[in-house]
Amino acid sequence: MTVNSNPKLTVTHKFATVMISMSLIIAMMQPASAAIEIDETDFGPSYNTMVVDTVAGKPLQLVTAVAGTIAYVVSLPFSLIGGNAEQAQQKLFVEPWDAMARCLGCTVAEDNYYKSQVVDDNVVRIVVDRPSEILINTNDYVIVTP
């Protein structure tokens, strides 16, 4: 049995396959190279996220924080023996209660942004070399000598 192949058809078929493949690759890369614009007027929690956070998020965070506190107290003897009591405290006690302090309906990034924008009149901020800063609390006794 012999197979007759048309070399012209084979080259055309290969060329078409390569062109279609390259077109698909370029089309898939297009969204990845697009710039992301942030609409600052729409930044922050919306009505819907606040309602969901009020009805479901904060009560679940409270349950998680209380359960984490109980788990920390129960695991404390074992954590002390294992030498990781500080890590257990951070994960089981501190982090769940810190999550309760997040603003209503905010993501972690939004909450960090809002907290960074709070102005404290008692703190002097000196920018040394971006992003390095020196923060001086003016409630403290500070002596600066040249």
mmCIF file of N, CA and C in Angstrom:
data_model
loop_
_atom_site.group_PDB
_atom_site.id
_atom_site.type_symbol
_atom_site.label_atom_id
_atom_site.label_comp_id
_atom_site.label_asym_id
_atom_site.label_seq_id
_atom_site.Cartn_x
_atom_site.Cartn_y
_atom_site.Cartn_z
ATOM 1 N N MET A 1 0.835 -1.166 0.000
ATOM 2 C CA MET A 1 0.000 0.000 0.000
ATOM 3 C C MET A 1 0.888 1.239 0.000
ATOM 4 N N THR A 2 0.601 2.129 -0.866
ATOM 5 C CA THR A 2 1.381 3.363 -0.965
ATOM 6 C C THR A 2 0.473 4.555 -0.708
ATOM 7 N N VAL A 3 1.088 5.543 -0.096
ATOM 8 C CA VAL A 3 0.339 6.766 0.195
ATOM 9 C C VAL A 3 0.876 7.853 -0.710
ATOM 10 N N ASN A 4 0.006 8.446 -1.424
ATOM 11 C CA ASN A 4 0.393 9.543 -2.296
ATOM 12 C C ASN A 4 0.172 10.844 -1.537
ATOM 13 N N SER A 5 1.210 11.598 -1.408
ATOM 14 C CA SER A 5 1.070 12.881 -0.726
ATOM 15 C C SER A 5 1.445 13.983 -1.683
ATOM 16 N N ASN A 6 0.738 15.024 -1.579
ATOM 17 C CA ASN A 6 0.991 16.181 -2.397
ATOM 18 C C ASN A 6 1.902 17.105 -1.593
ATOM 19 N N PRO A 7 3.184 17.282 -1.989
ATOM 20 C CA PRO A 7 4.090 18.116 -1.198
ATOM 21 C C PRO A 7 3.628 19.555 -1.111
ATOM 22 N N LYS A 8 2.956 20.041 -2.123
ATOM 23 C CA LYS A 8 2.455 21.408 -2.098
ATOM 24 C C LYS A 8 1.386 21.554 -1.021
ATOM 25 N N LEU A 9 0.517 20.574 -0.911
ATOM 26 C CA LEU A 9 -0.528 20.595 0.094
ATOM 27 C C LEU A 9 0.071 20.491 1.494
ATOM 28 N N THR A 10 1.089 19.713 1.666
ATOM 29 C CA THR A 10 1.730 19.555 2.967
ATOM 30 C C THR A 10 2.377 20.858 3.412
ATOM 31 N N VAL A 11 3.075 21.542 2.552
ATOM 32 C CA VAL A 11 3.711 22.810 2.898
ATOM 33 C C VAL A 11 2.651 23.858 3.208
ATOM 34 N N THR A 12 1.603 23.888 2.417
ATOM 35 C CA THR A 12 0.519 24.834 2.667
ATOM 36 C C THR A 12 -0.153 24.525 4.003
ATOM 37 N N HIS A 13 -0.348 23.272 4.291
ATOM 38 C CA HIS A 13 -0.974 22.862 5.544
ATOM 39 C C HIS A 13 -0.098 23.263 6.726
ATOM 40 N N LYS A 14 1.197 23.036 6.617
ATOM 41 C CA LYS A 14 2.123 23.408 7.700
ATOM 42 C C LYS A 14 2.155 24.921 7.891
ATOM 43 N N PHE A 15 2.195 25.652 6.793
ATOM 44 C CA PHE A 15 2.211 27.120 6.870
ATOM 45 C C PHE A 15 0.943 27.637 7.536
ATOM 46 N N ALA A 16 -0.217 27.083 7.160
ATOM 47 C CA ALA A 16 -1.482 27.506 7.768
ATOM 48 C C ALA A 16 -1.510 27.179 9.249
ATOM 49 N N THR A 17 -0.997 26.022 9.629
ATOM 50 C CA THR A 17 -0.955 25.630 11.040
ATOM 51 C C THR A 17 -0.071 26.582 11.837
ATOM 52 N N VAL A 18 1.085 26.934 11.300
ATOM 53 C CA VAL A 18 1.990 27.856 11.984
ATOM 54 C C VAL A 18 1.346 29.230 12.121
ATOM 55 N N MET A 19 0.689 29.715 11.080
ATOM 56 C CA MET A 19 0.055 31.029 11.116
ATOM 57 C C MET A 19 -1.094 31.067 12.128
ATOM 58 N N ILE A 20 -1.900 30.037 12.163
ATOM 59 C CA ILE A 20 -3.007 29.985 13.122
ATOM 60 C C ILE A 20 -2.467 29.913 14.545
ATOM 61 N N SER A 21 -1.426 29.120 14.751
ATOM 62 C CA SER A 21 -0.823 29.010 16.082
ATOM 63 C C SER A 21 -0.249 30.342 16.542
ATOM 64 N N MET A 22 0.470 31.025 15.667
ATOM 65 C CA MET A 22 1.044 32.325 16.023
ATOM 66 C C MET A 22 -0.049 33.347 16.309
ATOM 67 N N SER A 23 -1.125 33.311 15.527
ATOM 68 C CA SER A 23 -2.244 34.235 15.757
ATOM 69 C C SER A 23 -2.877 33.995 17.126
ATOM 70 N N LEU A 24 -3.052 32.739 17.488
ATOM 71 C CA LEU A 24 -3.625 32.414 18.792
ATOM 72 C C LEU A 24 -2.706 32.849 19.931
ATOM 73 N N ILE A 25 -1.416 32.648 19.774
ATOM 74 C CA ILE A 25 -0.461 33.057 20.806
ATOM 75 C C ILE A 25 -0.484 34.572 20.986
ATOM 76 N N ILE A 26 -0.480 35.307 19.902
ATOM 77 C CA ILE A 26 -0.520 36.770 19.975
ATOM 78 C C ILE A 26 -1.834 37.246 20.587
ATOM 79 N N ALA A 27 -2.935 36.606 20.212
ATOM 80 C CA ALA A 27 -4.237 37.001 20.766
ATOM 81 C C ALA A 27 -4.302 36.740 22.270
ATOM 82 N N MET A 28 -3.688 35.667 22.732
ATOM 83 C CA MET A 28 -3.701 35.354 24.165
ATOM 84 C C MET A 28 -2.776 36.272 24.958
ATOM 85 N N MET A 29 -1.728 36.765 24.326
ATOM 86 C CA MET A 29 -0.790 37.644 25.020
ATOM 87 C C MET A 29 -1.312 39.073 25.125
ATOM 88 N N GLN A 30 -2.243 39.445 24.314
ATOM 89 C CA GLN A 30 -2.738 40.817 24.273
ATOM 90 C C GLN A 30 -3.285 41.291 25.619
ATOM 91 N N PRO A 31 -4.166 40.555 26.308
ATOM 92 C CA PRO A 31 -4.653 41.034 27.596
ATOM 93 C C PRO A 31 -3.554 41.129 28.650
ATOM 94 N N ALA A 32 -2.539 40.279 28.552
ATOM 95 C CA ALA A 32 -1.467 40.303 29.535
ATOM 96 C C ALA A 32 -0.621 41.563 29.414
ATOM 97 N N SER A 33 -0.520 42.123 28.221
ATOM 98 C CA SER A 33 0.302 43.309 28.035
ATOM 99 C C SER A 33 -0.500 44.598 28.176
ATOM 100 N N ALA A 34 -1.789 44.505 28.438
ATOM 101 C CA ALA A 34 -2.616 45.701 28.590
ATOM 102 C C ALA A 34 -2.340 46.358 29.932
ATOM 103 N N ALA A 35 -2.404 47.677 29.953
ATOM 104 C CA ALA A 35 -2.183 48.416 31.193
ATOM 105 C C ALA A 35 -3.424 48.338 32.068
ATOM 106 N N ILE A 36 -3.202 48.306 33.373
ATOM 107 C CA ILE A 36 -4.301 48.263 34.324
ATOM 108 C C ILE A 36 -4.504 49.659 34.878
ATOM 109 N N GLU A 37 -5.702 50.178 34.725
ATOM 110 C CA GLU A 37 -6.016 51.492 35.260
ATOM 111 C C GLU A 37 -6.895 51.337 36.477
ATOM 112 N N ILE A 38 -6.602 52.103 37.515
ATOM 113 C CA ILE A 38 -7.399 52.079 38.730
ATOM 114 C C ILE A 38 -8.233 53.344 38.767
ATOM 115 N N ASP A 39 -9.518 53.154 38.862
ATOM 116 C CA ASP A 39 -10.428 54.283 38.955
ATOM 117 C C ASP A 39 -10.508 54.701 40.417
ATOM 118 N N GLU A 40 -9.852 55.796 40.778
ATOM 119 C CA GLU A 40 -9.777 56.211 42.174
ATOM 120 C C GLU A 40 -11.120 56.671 42.720
ATOM 121 N N THR A 41 -12.046 57.062 41.846
ATOM 122 C CA THR A 41 -13.359 57.460 42.336
ATOM 123 C C THR A 41 -14.152 56.241 42.786
ATOM 124 N N ASP A 42 -13.799 55.079 42.271
ATOM 125 C CA ASP A 42 -14.488 53.843 42.638
ATOM 126 C C ASP A 42 -13.678 53.021 43.634
ATOM 127 N N PHE A 43 -12.633 53.598 44.200
ATOM 128 C CA PHE A 43 -11.780 52.885 45.145
ATOM 129 C C PHE A 43 -12.466 52.825 46.500
ATOM 130 N N GLY A 44 -12.374 51.700 47.157
ATOM 131 C CA GLY A 44 -12.945 51.567 48.487
ATOM 132 C C GLY A 44 -14.144 50.645 48.495
ATOM 133 N N PRO A 45 -14.700 50.458 49.675
ATOM 134 C CA PRO A 45 -15.816 49.522 49.792
ATOM 135 C C PRO A 45 -17.087 50.069 49.156
ATOM 136 N N SER A 46 -17.865 49.181 48.598
ATOM 137 C CA SER A 46 -19.149 49.558 48.021
ATOM 138 C C SER A 46 -20.257 49.217 49.014
ATOM 139 N N TYR A 47 -21.451 49.609 48.679
ATOM 140 C CA TYR A 47 -22.613 49.304 49.522
ATOM 141 C C TYR A 47 -22.749 47.792 49.705
ATOM 142 N N ASN A 48 -22.616 47.056 48.584
ATOM 143 C CA ASN A 48 -22.779 45.599 48.633
ATOM 144 C C ASN A 48 -21.736 44.933 49.514
ATOM 145 N N THR A 49 -20.471 45.354 49.391
ATOM 146 C CA THR A 49 -19.442 44.734 50.214
ATOM 147 C C THR A 49 -19.625 45.075 51.688
ATOM 148 N N MET A 50 -20.121 46.267 51.976
ATOM 149 C CA MET A 50 -20.377 46.627 53.373
ATOM 150 C C MET A 50 -21.518 45.791 53.960
ATOM 151 N N VAL A 51 -22.569 45.590 53.179
ATOM 152 C CA VAL A 51 -23.698 44.793 53.665
ATOM 153 C C VAL A 51 -23.270 43.345 53.904
ATOM 154 N N VAL A 52 -22.549 42.770 52.942
ATOM 155 C CA VAL A 52 -22.098 41.382 53.089
ATOM 156 C C VAL A 52 -21.147 41.264 54.265
ATOM 157 N N ASP A 53 -20.266 42.240 54.435
ATOM 158 C CA ASP A 53 -19.330 42.211 55.550
ATOM 159 C C ASP A 53 -20.065 42.337 56.890
ATOM 160 N N THR A 54 -21.121 43.154 56.928
ATOM 161 C CA THR A 54 -21.896 43.324 58.155
ATOM 162 C C THR A 54 -22.681 42.057 58.498
ATOM 163 N N VAL A 55 -23.306 41.470 57.487
ATOM 164 C CA VAL A 55 -24.182 40.318 57.728
ATOM 165 C C VAL A 55 -23.395 39.024 57.924
ATOM 166 N N ALA A 56 -22.357 38.829 57.120
ATOM 167 C CA ALA A 56 -21.653 37.551 57.168
ATOM 168 C C ALA A 56 -20.204 37.670 57.617
ATOM 169 N N GLY A 57 -19.490 38.649 57.104
ATOM 170 C CA GLY A 57 -18.047 38.729 57.341
ATOM 171 C C GLY A 57 -17.655 38.952 58.789
ATOM 172 N N LYS A 58 -18.168 40.018 59.383
ATOM 173 C CA LYS A 58 -17.769 40.344 60.760
ATOM 174 C C LYS A 58 -18.229 39.297 61.771
ATOM 175 N N PRO A 59 -19.474 38.754 61.655
ATOM 176 C CA PRO A 59 -19.833 37.681 62.589
ATOM 177 C C PRO A 59 -18.932 36.450 62.454
ATOM 178 N N LEU A 60 -18.565 36.080 61.217
ATOM 179 C CA LEU A 60 -17.660 34.947 61.036
ATOM 180 C C LEU A 60 -16.264 35.266 61.562
ATOM 181 N N GLN A 61 -15.824 36.518 61.398
ATOM 182 C CA GLN A 61 -14.526 36.904 61.954
ATOM 183 C C GLN A 61 -14.544 36.834 63.481
ATOM 184 N N LEU A 62 -15.654 37.219 64.079
ATOM 185 C CA LEU A 62 -15.777 37.141 65.531
ATOM 186 C C LEU A 62 -15.718 35.688 65.997
ATOM 187 N N VAL A 63 -16.437 34.808 65.298
ATOM 188 C CA VAL A 63 -16.402 33.385 65.641
ATOM 189 C C VAL A 63 -14.981 32.845 65.485
ATOM 190 N N THR A 64 -14.305 33.234 64.412
ATOM 191 C CA THR A 64 -12.931 32.789 64.170
ATOM 192 C C THR A 64 -11.987 33.308 65.252
ATOM 193 N N ALA A 65 -12.156 34.565 65.649
ATOM 194 C CA ALA A 65 -11.288 35.140 66.676
ATOM 195 C C ALA A 65 -11.502 34.450 68.020
ATOM 196 N N VAL A 66 -12.750 34.192 68.384
ATOM 197 C CA VAL A 66 -13.025 33.512 69.656
ATOM 198 C C VAL A 66 -12.506 32.078 69.616
ATOM 199 N N ALA A 67 -12.743 31.377 68.501
ATOM 200 C CA ALA A 67 -12.249 30.007 68.364
ATOM 201 C C ALA A 67 -10.719 29.972 68.388
ATOM 202 N N GLY A 68 -10.077 30.947 67.751
ATOM 203 C CA GLY A 68 -8.615 31.014 67.768
ATOM 204 C C GLY A 68 -8.074 31.271 69.165
ATOM 205 N N THR A 69 -8.774 32.112 69.920
ATOM 206 C CA THR A 69 -8.358 32.386 71.297
ATOM 207 C C THR A 69 -8.461 31.125 72.147
ATOM 208 N N ILE A 70 -9.569 30.398 71.988
ATOM 209 C CA ILE A 70 -9.741 29.149 72.735
ATOM 210 C C ILE A 70 -8.675 28.134 72.327
ATOM 211 N N ALA A 71 -8.420 28.022 71.032
ATOM 212 C CA ALA A 71 -7.392 27.092 70.550
ATOM 213 C C ALA A 71 -6.012 27.486 71.068
ATOM 214 N N TYR A 72 -5.746 28.774 71.162
ATOM 215 C CA TYR A 72 -4.455 29.226 71.680
ATOM 216 C C TYR A 72 -4.300 28.848 73.149
ATOM 217 N N VAL A 73 -5.342 29.068 73.939
ATOM 218 C CA VAL A 73 -5.266 28.741 75.369
ATOM 219 C C VAL A 73 -5.094 27.236 75.562
ATOM 220 N N VAL A 74 -5.824 26.445 74.758
ATOM 221 C CA VAL A 74 -5.713 24.988 74.872
ATOM 222 C C VAL A 74 -4.335 24.505 74.428
ATOM 223 N N SER A 75 -3.793 25.099 73.371
ATOM 224 C CA SER A 75 -2.505 24.638 72.839
ATOM 225 C C SER A 75 -1.303 25.268 73.527
ATOM 226 N N LEU A 76 -1.531 26.193 74.450
ATOM 227 C CA LEU A 76 -0.409 26.908 75.077
ATOM 228 C C LEU A 76 0.583 25.984 75.780
ATOM 229 N N PRO A 77 0.149 24.988 76.563
ATOM 230 C CA PRO A 77 1.158 24.106 77.187
ATOM 231 C C PRO A 77 2.017 23.382 76.155
ATOM 232 N N PHE A 78 1.391 22.945 75.067
ATOM 233 C CA PHE A 78 2.139 22.231 74.030
ATOM 234 C C PHE A 78 3.055 23.185 73.263
ATOM 235 N N SER A 79 2.595 24.413 73.057
ATOM 236 C CA SER A 79 3.417 25.418 72.380
ATOM 237 C C SER A 79 4.627 25.783 73.215
ATOM 238 N N LEU A 80 4.433 25.872 74.521
ATOM 239 C CA LEU A 80 5.566 26.186 75.410
ATOM 240 C C LEU A 80 6.585 25.059 75.383
ATOM 241 N N ILE A 81 6.111 23.825 75.380
ATOM 242 C CA ILE A 81 7.027 22.683 75.312
ATOM 243 C C ILE A 81 7.759 22.678 73.971
ATOM 244 N N GLY A 82 7.037 22.964 72.888
ATOM 245 C CA GLY A 82 7.633 22.965 71.554
ATOM 246 C C GLY A 82 8.452 24.206 71.250
ATOM 247 N N GLY A 83 8.324 25.247 72.077
ATOM 248 C CA GLY A 83 9.110 26.459 71.875
ATOM 249 C C GLY A 83 8.561 27.395 70.808
ATOM 250 N N ASN A 84 7.298 27.253 70.449
ATOM 251 C CA ASN A 84 6.729 28.135 69.436
ATOM 252 C C ASN A 84 5.478 28.848 69.959
ATOM 253 N N ALA A 85 5.519 29.269 71.203
ATOM 254 C CA ALA A 85 4.360 29.947 71.798
ATOM 255 C C ALA A 85 4.094 31.291 71.124
ATOM 256 N N GLU A 86 5.142 32.006 70.739
ATOM 257 C CA GLU A 86 4.951 33.310 70.086
ATOM 258 C C GLU A 86 4.301 33.155 68.712
ATOM 259 N N GLN A 87 4.697 32.123 67.967
ATOM 260 C CA GLN A 87 4.086 31.876 66.660
ATOM 261 C C GLN A 87 2.623 31.485 66.813
ATOM 262 N N ALA A 88 2.331 30.651 67.799
ATOM 263 C CA ALA A 88 0.943 30.248 68.046
ATOM 264 C C ALA A 88 0.113 31.457 68.459
ATOM 265 N N GLN A 89 0.679 32.316 69.277
ATOM 266 C CA GLN A 89 -0.043 33.517 69.699
ATOM 267 C C GLN A 89 -0.345 34.401 68.497
ATOM 268 N N GLN A 90 0.636 34.571 67.613
ATOM 269 C CA GLN A 90 0.455 35.421 66.441
ATOM 270 C C GLN A 90 -0.648 34.875 65.531
ATOM 271 N N LYS A 91 -0.586 33.581 65.206
ATOM 272 C CA LYS A 91 -1.532 32.990 64.253
ATOM 273 C C LYS A 91 -2.914 32.754 64.850
ATOM 274 N N LEU A 92 -2.981 32.334 66.106
ATOM 275 C CA LEU A 92 -4.271 31.951 66.684
ATOM 276 C C LEU A 92 -4.967 33.084 67.422
ATOM 277 N N PHE A 93 -4.213 34.059 67.913
ATOM 278 C CA PHE A 93 -4.821 35.107 68.729
ATOM 279 C C PHE A 93 -4.741 36.485 68.073
ATOM 280 N N VAL A 94 -3.546 36.921 67.705
ATOM 281 C CA VAL A 94 -3.348 38.291 67.227
ATOM 282 C C VAL A 94 -3.977 38.515 65.850
ATOM 283 N N GLU A 95 -3.670 37.658 64.881
ATOM 284 C CA GLU A 95 -4.158 37.869 63.513
ATOM 285 C C GLU A 95 -5.686 37.849 63.396
ATOM 286 N N PRO A 96 -6.402 36.920 64.053
ATOM 287 C CA PRO A 96 -7.872 36.989 63.958
ATOM 288 C C PRO A 96 -8.459 38.252 64.572
ATOM 289 N N TRP A 97 -7.898 38.727 65.678
ATOM 290 C CA TRP A 97 -8.434 39.945 66.287
ATOM 291 C C TRP A 97 -8.049 41.175 65.479
ATOM 292 N N ASP A 98 -6.893 41.170 64.837
ATOM 293 C CA ASP A 98 -6.518 42.276 63.947
ATOM 294 C C ASP A 98 -7.452 42.341 62.740
ATOM 295 N N ALA A 99 -7.896 41.185 62.254
ATOM 296 C CA ALA A 99 -8.823 41.160 61.118
ATOM 297 C C ALA A 99 -10.157 41.810 61.490
ATOM 298 N N MET A 100 -10.534 41.726 62.758
ATOM 299 C CA MET A 100 -11.775 42.371 63.208
ATOM 300 C C MET A 100 -11.668 43.894 63.116
ATOM 301 N N ALA A 101 -10.455 44.432 63.183
ATOM 302 C CA ALA A 101 -10.255 45.880 63.162
ATOM 303 C C ALA A 101 -10.240 46.453 61.749
ATOM 304 N N ARG A 102 -10.316 45.594 60.739
ATOM 305 C CA ARG A 102 -10.331 46.059 59.350
ATOM 306 C C ARG A 102 -11.609 46.846 59.094
ATOM 307 N N CYS A 103 -11.526 47.888 58.271
ATOM 308 C CA CYS A 103 -12.703 48.714 58.003
ATOM 309 C C CYS A 103 -13.795 47.897 57.315
ATOM 310 N N LEU A 104 -15.018 48.306 57.511
ATOM 311 C CA LEU A 104 -16.181 47.564 57.044
ATOM 312 C C LEU A 104 -16.231 47.522 55.523
ATOM 313 N N GLY A 105 -16.199 46.319 54.956
ATOM 314 C CA GLY A 105 -16.285 46.140 53.523
ATOM 315 C C GLY A 105 -14.974 46.304 52.788
ATOM 316 N N CYS A 106 -13.902 46.592 53.497
ATOM 317 C CA CYS A 106 -12.599 46.833 52.856
ATOM 318 C C CYS A 106 -11.836 45.534 52.643
ATOM 319 N N THR A 107 -11.047 45.523 51.591
ATOM 320 C CA THR A 107 -10.073 44.464 51.428
ATOM 321 C C THR A 107 -8.869 44.814 52.296
ATOM 322 N N VAL A 108 -7.929 43.907 52.411
ATOM 323 C CA VAL A 108 -6.734 44.168 53.207
ATOM 324 C C VAL A 108 -5.957 45.348 52.631
ATOM 325 N N ALA A 109 -5.850 45.406 51.293
ATOM 326 C CA ALA A 109 -5.116 46.500 50.645
ATOM 327 C C ALA A 109 -5.792 47.841 50.881
ATOM 328 N N GLU A 110 -7.118 47.881 50.780
ATOM 329 C CA GLU A 110 -7.837 49.130 51.019
ATOM 330 C C GLU A 110 -7.692 49.579 52.467
ATOM 331 N N ASP A 111 -7.773 48.630 53.388
ATOM 332 C CA ASP A 111 -7.633 48.962 54.804
ATOM 333 C C ASP A 111 -6.237 49.514 55.102
ATOM 334 N N ASN A 112 -5.209 48.882 54.530
ATOM 335 C CA ASN A 112 -3.845 49.380 54.720
ATOM 336 C C ASN A 112 -3.683 50.784 54.149
ATOM 337 N N TYR A 113 -4.308 51.038 52.997
ATOM 338 C CA TYR A 113 -4.223 52.364 52.390
ATOM 339 C C TYR A 113 -4.880 53.402 53.293
ATOM 340 N N TYR A 114 -6.090 53.118 53.764
ATOM 341 C CA TYR A 114 -6.793 54.079 54.621
ATOM 342 C C TYR A 114 -6.042 54.334 55.920
ATOM 343 N N LYS A 115 -5.461 53.292 56.487
ATOM 344 C CA LYS A 115 -4.725 53.465 57.747
ATOM 345 C C LYS A 115 -3.425 54.234 57.528
ATOM 346 N N SER A 116 -2.855 54.132 56.328
ATOM 347 C CA SER A 116 -1.622 54.877 56.057
ATOM 348 C C SER A 116 -1.895 56.356 55.828
ATOM 349 N N GLN A 117 -3.149 56.711 55.514
ATOM 350 C CA GLN A 117 -3.498 58.094 55.246
ATOM 351 C C GLN A 117 -3.891 58.880 56.490
ATOM 352 N N VAL A 118 -3.971 58.216 57.625
ATOM 353 C CA VAL A 118 -4.347 58.888 58.868
ATOM 354 C C VAL A 118 -3.222 59.832 59.271
ATOM 355 N N VAL A 119 -3.578 61.074 59.544
ATOM 356 C CA VAL A 119 -2.592 62.086 59.908
ATOM 357 C C VAL A 119 -2.528 62.186 61.430
ATOM 358 N N ASP A 120 -1.333 62.066 61.961
ATOM 359 C CA ASP A 120 -1.111 62.217 63.393
ATOM 360 C C ASP A 120 -0.290 63.484 63.593
ATOM 361 N N ASP A 121 -0.870 64.469 64.265
ATOM 362 C CA ASP A 121 -0.187 65.746 64.443
ATOM 363 C C ASP A 121 1.036 65.629 65.347
ATOM 364 N N ASN A 122 1.147 64.545 66.079
ATOM 365 C CA ASN A 122 2.264 64.377 66.999
ATOM 366 C C ASN A 122 3.435 63.627 66.374
ATOM 367 N N VAL A 123 3.328 63.302 65.096
ATOM 368 C CA VAL A 123 4.396 62.565 64.429
ATOM 369 C C VAL A 123 4.986 63.431 63.324
ATOM 370 N N VAL A 124 6.302 63.568 63.347
ATOM 371 C CA VAL A 124 7.020 64.275 62.297
ATOM 372 C C VAL A 124 7.617 63.222 61.376
ATOM 373 N N ARG A 125 7.315 63.324 60.095
ATOM 374 C CA ARG A 125 7.793 62.355 59.121
ATOM 375 C C ARG A 125 8.893 62.999 58.294
ATOM 376 N N ILE A 126 10.059 62.392 58.277
ATOM 377 C CA ILE A 126 11.194 62.879 57.499
ATOM 378 C C ILE A 126 11.529 61.808 56.474
ATOM 379 N N VAL A 127 11.434 62.170 55.196
ATOM 380 C CA VAL A 127 11.768 61.235 54.134
ATOM 381 C C VAL A 127 13.256 61.322 53.891
ATOM 382 N N VAL A 128 13.941 60.226 54.133
ATOM 383 C CA VAL A 128 15.395 60.200 53.993
ATOM 384 C C VAL A 128 15.772 59.825 52.565
ATOM 385 N N ASP A 129 15.382 58.672 52.148
ATOM 386 C CA ASP A 129 15.662 58.183 50.806
ATOM 387 C C ASP A 129 14.534 57.225 50.478
ATOM 388 N N ARG A 130 13.701 57.604 49.539
ATOM 389 C CA ARG A 130 12.499 56.808 49.283
ATOM 390 C C ARG A 130 12.855 55.351 49.167
ATOM 391 N N PRO A 131 12.180 54.458 49.755
ATOM 392 C CA PRO A 131 11.012 54.549 50.609
ATOM 393 C C PRO A 131 11.351 54.647 52.095
ATOM 394 N N SER A 132 12.608 54.934 52.442
ATOM 395 C CA SER A 132 12.989 55.016 53.846
ATOM 396 C C SER A 132 12.463 56.292 54.478
ATOM 397 N N GLU A 133 11.990 56.194 55.706
ATOM 398 C CA GLU A 133 11.458 57.337 56.436
ATOM 399 C C GLU A 133 11.908 57.265 57.884
ATOM 400 N N ILE A 134 11.953 58.417 58.507
ATOM 401 C CA ILE A 134 12.190 58.502 59.943
ATOM 402 C C ILE A 134 10.933 59.114 60.543
ATOM 403 N N LEU A 135 10.329 58.419 61.491
ATOM 404 C CA LEU A 135 9.147 58.923 62.169
ATOM 405 C C LEU A 135 9.531 59.302 63.586
ATOM 406 N N ILE A 136 9.248 60.530 63.967
ATOM 407 C CA ILE A 136 9.556 61.001 65.310
ATOM 408 C C ILE A 136 8.249 61.405 65.967
ATOM 409 N N ASN A 137 7.939 60.775 67.080
ATOM 410 C CA ASN A 137 6.743 61.120 67.833
ATOM 411 C C ASN A 137 7.088 62.300 68.717
ATOM 412 N N THR A 138 6.397 63.427 68.534
ATOM 413 C CA THR A 138 6.743 64.645 69.270
ATOM 414 C C THR A 138 6.236 64.615 70.705
ATOM 415 N N ASN A 139 5.501 63.569 71.075
ATOM 416 C CA ASN A 139 5.132 63.412 72.480
ATOM 417 C C ASN A 139 6.336 62.946 73.296
ATOM 418 N N ASP A 140 7.306 62.369 72.618
ATOM 419 C CA ASP A 140 8.518 61.904 73.292
ATOM 420 C C ASP A 140 9.512 63.050 73.395
ATOM 421 N N TYR A 141 10.452 62.904 74.311
ATOM 422 C CA TYR A 141 11.494 63.904 74.497
ATOM 423 C C TYR A 141 12.594 63.604 73.485
ATOM 424 N N VAL A 142 12.740 64.491 72.502
ATOM 425 C CA VAL A 142 13.695 64.269 71.417
ATOM 426 C C VAL A 142 14.715 65.385 71.423
ATOM 427 N N ILE A 143 15.990 65.008 71.414
ATOM 428 C CA ILE A 143 17.072 66.005 71.339
ATOM 429 C C ILE A 143 17.802 65.782 70.031
ATOM 430 N N VAL A 144 17.876 66.830 69.240
ATOM 431 C CA VAL A 144 18.589 66.763 67.965
ATOM 432 C C VAL A 144 19.783 67.693 68.073
ATOM 433 N N THR A 145 20.967 67.127 67.919
ATOM 434 C CA THR A 145 22.175 67.969 67.964
ATOM 435 C C THR A 145 22.850 67.901 66.602
ATOM 436 N N PRO A 146 23.270 69.042 66.087
ATOM 437 C CA PRO A 146 23.893 69.047 64.768
ATOM 438 C C PRO A 146 25.301 68.482 64.796
#
